Amino acid sequence: MLVHQRDRILGAVDTSLAIKAIESSFCDYSSGNVQSGAVAHLRFKAPPGDFHVKSAHIGSSPYFVVKMAGSFYKNPERGLASSNGVMMAFDAQTGHTICLLADDGALTDLRTALAGTVAARLVAPARARTLGIVGAGTQAKLHAIWVSHHLGIENVQIWSRQPARAQQLAEDLRDHPFSVTVQTDLSLLSRACDVIVTTTPSQTPLITRDMIRPGLRIVAIGADSPGKTEVAVDVMAAADLILTDSTAQCLAYGECAALDTSAGTRTPPIIEIGEVLLGHREIHLPEDAIAIADLTGLGAQDAAIAELAIKGLSAL
Amino acid sequence: MLVHQRDRILGAVDTSLAIKAIESSFCDYSSGNVQSGAVAHLRFKAPPGDFHVKSAHIGSSPYFVVKMAGSFYKNPERGLASSNGVMMAFDAQTGHTICLLADDGALTDLRTALAGTVAARLVAPARARTLGIVGAGTQAKLHAIWVSHHLGIENVQIWSRQPARAQQLAEDLRDHPFSVTVQTDLSLLSRACDVIVTTTPSQTPLITRDMIRPGLRIVAIGADSPGKTEVAVDVMAAADLILTDSTAQCLAYGECAALDTSAGTRTPPIIEIGEVLLGHREIHLPEDAIAIADLTGLGAQDAAIAELAIKGLSAL
């Protein structure tokens, strides 16, 4: 059994190819070119943790991939990383194992941040200068870096329920080519920022009705299993456009799950990012439009980043 | 990353404890003491293959387990095993990896045969002497061995669509303490055998209406994903009792899936094996009763056998 470790895996991934691979995975998913297994959600109470298992085979890829990853929120108190995970790649011709990517969740972290970046490029206004980051964990950091790079962000504002963690993240981001501010008032952040990325495991909404304003643009990545939510349902319902990675998943357990979609109720248009990237659907966002991207994570993204890693590893 | 290989794993499993562990897993499942993730089914067309991902956490176990296993039916033509699989064990307190059980599917094979044996003990008549085995693959062999041992079987009859494979299996079983006969006529086998185990990946029924007779007893283990079936719906409907590993799974994609369960239709009583083992339900099978066990496989069985293996490995 071939086992690759985190550092070697990350060294083998060409990140300029990775964002293209993630874009392609959105398109493959929305065009029905992906076979996805049902997503398993395991939830642990004491200590609290979430765990997901996703599986996918993209089109004619030589591999299919099972991704196992989760977050146990008390781990840092024990000196352990909260997030963790591995991916197992199998031969799509024989079902035999190809290798274990013992990446400690790093590939999931990367593909999640890249997916959020793809989404941010679609929902952000032209010439976005300020990025709001809600949360102070791994995804907060990675989104600050990747979204800022791809949108040319000048100032990142960070809010966390735990201000000390926001402060720490601000320090960790010191060497990046943007300024960083810690915001202690989330409504100030939501007013000041051109685009906001929410990255927490919250089970109660953080972006609330009072923060609704013309031009509000949000990428919400935290709600990826039943019970999680970061954006109040009034805010979702007030959107002029909702983008999803998978409309089926988002309606089942993303931010969209809270929407009343019964007949006769007005809901915002909901469009998959893959449909937009493929050119099958066009989106127009006037300056004052409210747009929200709801991301739940796709097995296809795991399969895409794993295939890229395996190709890179075999070329080392 | 700790990786254990097949032979070492199998050497660490105490099989007398294993059947008890599988019995317990039936009970845990039926008493709601198991958290099971949604089962992922991936199906491949060219070459044909099935792949499953199951995940479960039993009660207060220190581990939870993700099992990935499948069968690619043309593999033997390439000199490869048709079945394959691995299990990944995680710490239920932190979500971090414990180890990879690179068992090549052997633990799945074992737990499946032990589950079939538990089911056979419940559906077989008293003093069963002849066992019919439908199919000639790994599960055919393991069920011949395990069911014969636990029921005191004297004669095993084997039928396969490919008679040469039945002949080969008969030879492979030569050193076991029962006689082995190859049957070329499945209806003769079904008439002659006290209990029948069906072990094929068939997508069309093998046990058909004309084989219905008083006292027919079947353990059907092949139908474990949508589209597979070995027992005709008339035979299922004619049963006096159906036992399942998971009634929800069996109704979704086991042999029970074909039953018409709409209101007003007479269906046989369907009882979970765990309910019987727990003593919550009693079953009485008169000599001429028809009884069928429908097994789809439980993540709880994977978790139970994996925990036993891990304990055995740590004691080596």
XYZ file of C-alpha atoms in Angstrom, chain A residues 20-261:
242
model
C -8.487 25.117 -12.860
C -9.075 21.549 -11.655
C -11.620 22.808 -9.120
C -13.365 24.899 -11.787
C -13.536 21.814 -13.981
C -14.971 19.771 -11.119
C -17.825 22.291 -10.719
C -18.516 21.916 -14.460
C -18.243 18.116 -14.408
C -20.644 17.985 -11.489
C -23.249 20.259 -13.061
C -23.075 18.525 -16.436
C -23.726 15.103 -14.880
C -20.204 13.902 -15.657
C -19.574 12.805 -12.054
C -20.738 9.693 -10.275
C -21.085 10.740 -6.624
C -21.766 8.378 -3.735
C -24.213 9.447 -1.054
C -22.415 11.693 1.450
C -22.071 10.159 4.918
C -22.303 12.571 7.835
C -21.266 11.360 11.275
C -21.756 13.649 14.216
C -20.112 13.255 17.614
C -21.324 14.918 20.769
C -18.703 14.393 23.427
C -16.306 15.747 22.421
C -18.124 17.569 19.620
C -17.105 16.707 16.083
C -18.345 16.379 12.525
C -17.100 13.846 10.055
C -17.888 13.447 6.356
C -17.246 10.731 3.836
C -17.511 11.718 0.183
C -16.861 9.572 -2.858
C -16.761 10.405 -6.534
C -15.622 9.300 -9.942
C -15.228 12.007 -12.565
C -16.015 11.024 -16.161
C -13.229 8.996 -17.658
C -10.731 9.540 -14.845
C -8.526 6.502 -14.173
C -9.226 6.943 -10.446
C -12.106 7.227 -8.094
C -11.635 8.742 -4.688
C -13.078 8.337 -1.205
C -12.440 11.292 1.073
C -12.805 10.992 4.826
C -12.450 14.227 6.763
C -13.781 15.978 9.784
C -13.354 18.544 12.488
C -13.360 17.950 16.227
C -13.680 21.370 17.749
C -12.065 20.680 21.129
C -8.895 19.215 19.600
C -6.885 22.443 19.935
C -7.380 22.214 23.730
C -5.507 18.900 23.522
C -2.824 20.349 21.270
C -4.221 18.624 18.181
C -5.388 20.036 14.869
C -9.159 20.383 14.808
C -9.430 19.292 11.179
C -8.104 16.057 9.830
C -8.652 13.717 6.953
C -7.311 11.349 4.344
C -8.193 10.413 0.789
C -8.054 6.950 -0.680
C -7.661 6.588 -4.437
C -8.841 3.477 -6.280
C -8.337 2.221 -9.820
C -11.575 2.762 -11.765
C -10.790 -0.295 -13.933
C -10.261 -2.820 -11.122
C -11.447 -1.299 -7.840
C -8.004 -1.970 -6.370
C -6.282 0.614 -4.203
C -3.910 3.063 -5.883
C -2.674 4.908 -2.823
C -3.581 6.539 0.440
C -3.144 10.292 0.516
C -2.447 10.803 4.231
C -2.714 14.539 3.820
C -4.123 15.269 7.309
C -6.985 17.071 5.594
C -4.702 19.478 3.718
C -6.134 18.625 0.287
C -9.670 19.136 1.605
C -8.570 22.439 3.093
C -7.031 23.486 -0.218
C -9.899 22.438 -2.465
C -12.402 24.092 -0.110
C -10.503 27.386 -0.245
C -10.143 27.167 -4.017
C -13.861 26.421 -4.416
C -14.602 29.451 -2.228
C -12.275 31.523 -4.406
C -14.051 30.410 -7.585
C -17.351 31.351 -5.953
C -15.992 34.703 -4.725
C -14.895 35.589 -8.251
C -18.513 35.122 -9.363
C -20.305 36.963 -6.552
C -17.833 39.765 -5.753
C -18.410 43.192 -7.270
C -15.998 44.500 -9.869
C -12.887 45.985 -8.228
C -13.562 44.534 -4.784
C -11.021 46.023 -2.372
C -12.100 44.781 1.050
C -12.694 41.201 2.049
C -14.511 40.271 5.244
C -13.605 36.971 6.829
C -15.962 35.526 9.429
C -14.126 32.997 11.552
C -10.468 32.541 12.420
C -9.667 28.911 11.637
C -7.912 27.182 8.773
C -10.503 28.142 6.171
C -10.508 31.741 7.368
C -6.764 31.905 6.759
C -6.811 30.094 3.410
C -9.700 32.172 2.075
C -7.975 35.381 3.152
C -4.932 34.332 1.155
C -6.560 32.822 -1.937
C -9.502 35.179 -2.382
C -7.274 38.215 -1.819
C -4.843 36.984 -4.440
C -7.468 36.269 -7.091
C -9.537 39.418 -6.472
C -6.678 41.825 -5.797
C -7.961 42.568 -2.303
C -6.223 45.408 -0.436
C -7.704 45.046 3.044
C -8.925 41.970 4.891
C -11.186 42.411 7.916
C -11.492 39.497 10.325
C -14.226 38.849 12.832
C -14.385 35.889 15.177
C -16.512 35.042 18.178
C -13.145 34.716 19.909
C -11.370 38.049 19.294
C -8.028 36.630 20.441
C -8.149 34.106 17.617
C -8.946 36.879 15.106
C -5.935 38.771 16.451
C -3.736 35.712 16.090
C -4.889 35.177 12.504
C -4.199 38.826 11.706
C -0.635 38.310 12.955
C -0.283 35.073 10.957
C -1.269 36.990 7.813
C 1.219 39.818 8.381
C 3.544 38.899 5.525
C 0.855 38.794 2.866
C 0.366 41.662 0.387
C -2.781 43.093 1.982
C -3.548 44.914 5.198
C -5.421 43.086 7.929
C -7.855 44.558 10.439
C -9.570 42.820 13.331
C -13.235 43.777 13.554
C -15.029 43.286 16.841
C -18.421 44.234 15.413
C -19.709 41.895 12.723
C -22.289 44.389 11.452
C -19.498 46.932 10.849
C -17.567 44.306 8.912
C -20.605 43.400 6.812
C -21.181 47.056 5.992
C -17.559 47.779 5.160
C -16.610 44.772 3.053
C -17.147 44.315 -0.673
C -17.345 40.568 -0.235
C -17.626 38.406 2.871
C -16.595 34.793 3.334
C -18.135 32.941 6.295
C -16.038 30.006 7.469
C -17.377 28.876 10.847
C -19.088 25.698 12.082
C -21.861 27.823 13.594
C -25.255 26.320 14.259
C -26.928 29.716 14.626
C -26.898 32.459 11.970
C -24.134 35.069 12.205
C -25.126 37.179 9.195
C -28.510 38.376 10.356
C -31.433 40.318 8.974
C -30.147 43.696 10.231
C -27.075 43.277 8.018
C -29.112 43.150 4.805
C -28.027 46.025 2.543
C -27.824 46.687 -1.175
C -24.732 45.104 -2.670
C -24.206 42.509 0.063
C -22.068 39.681 -1.338
C -21.410 36.531 0.680
C -19.623 33.248 0.150
C -20.871 30.878 2.875
C -18.781 27.756 3.301
C -19.525 26.650 6.865
C -22.899 24.946 6.466
C -21.863 21.604 5.047
C -23.955 19.217 7.121
C -27.388 19.184 8.730
C -27.775 21.656 11.592
C -25.062 24.109 10.558
C -25.883 27.629 9.395
C -24.129 30.987 9.204
C -26.570 33.103 7.167
C -30.069 33.847 8.466
C -32.907 32.636 6.297
C -34.179 36.238 5.859
C -30.826 37.148 4.352
C -30.970 34.134 2.030
C -34.527 35.015 1.006
C -33.525 38.641 0.347
C -30.847 37.620 -2.165
C -31.207 38.490 -5.819
C -29.137 35.443 -6.715
C -27.961 32.327 -4.926
C -25.136 30.294 -6.377
C -24.515 26.730 -5.200
C -21.931 24.030 -5.728
C -24.747 21.461 -5.763
C -28.300 22.728 -5.537
C -29.467 19.314 -4.310
C -26.923 19.310 -1.458
C -27.489 22.956 -0.563
C -31.251 22.425 -0.322
C -30.628 19.337 1.795
C -28.107 20.731 4.283
C -26.527 23.985 3.127
C -27.730 27.533 3.831
C -30.506 26.942 1.281
C -32.014 24.232 3.489
C -33.814 26.847 5.574
C -35.489 28.452 2.533
C -39.196 27.909 2.141
C -39.363 26.371 -1.329
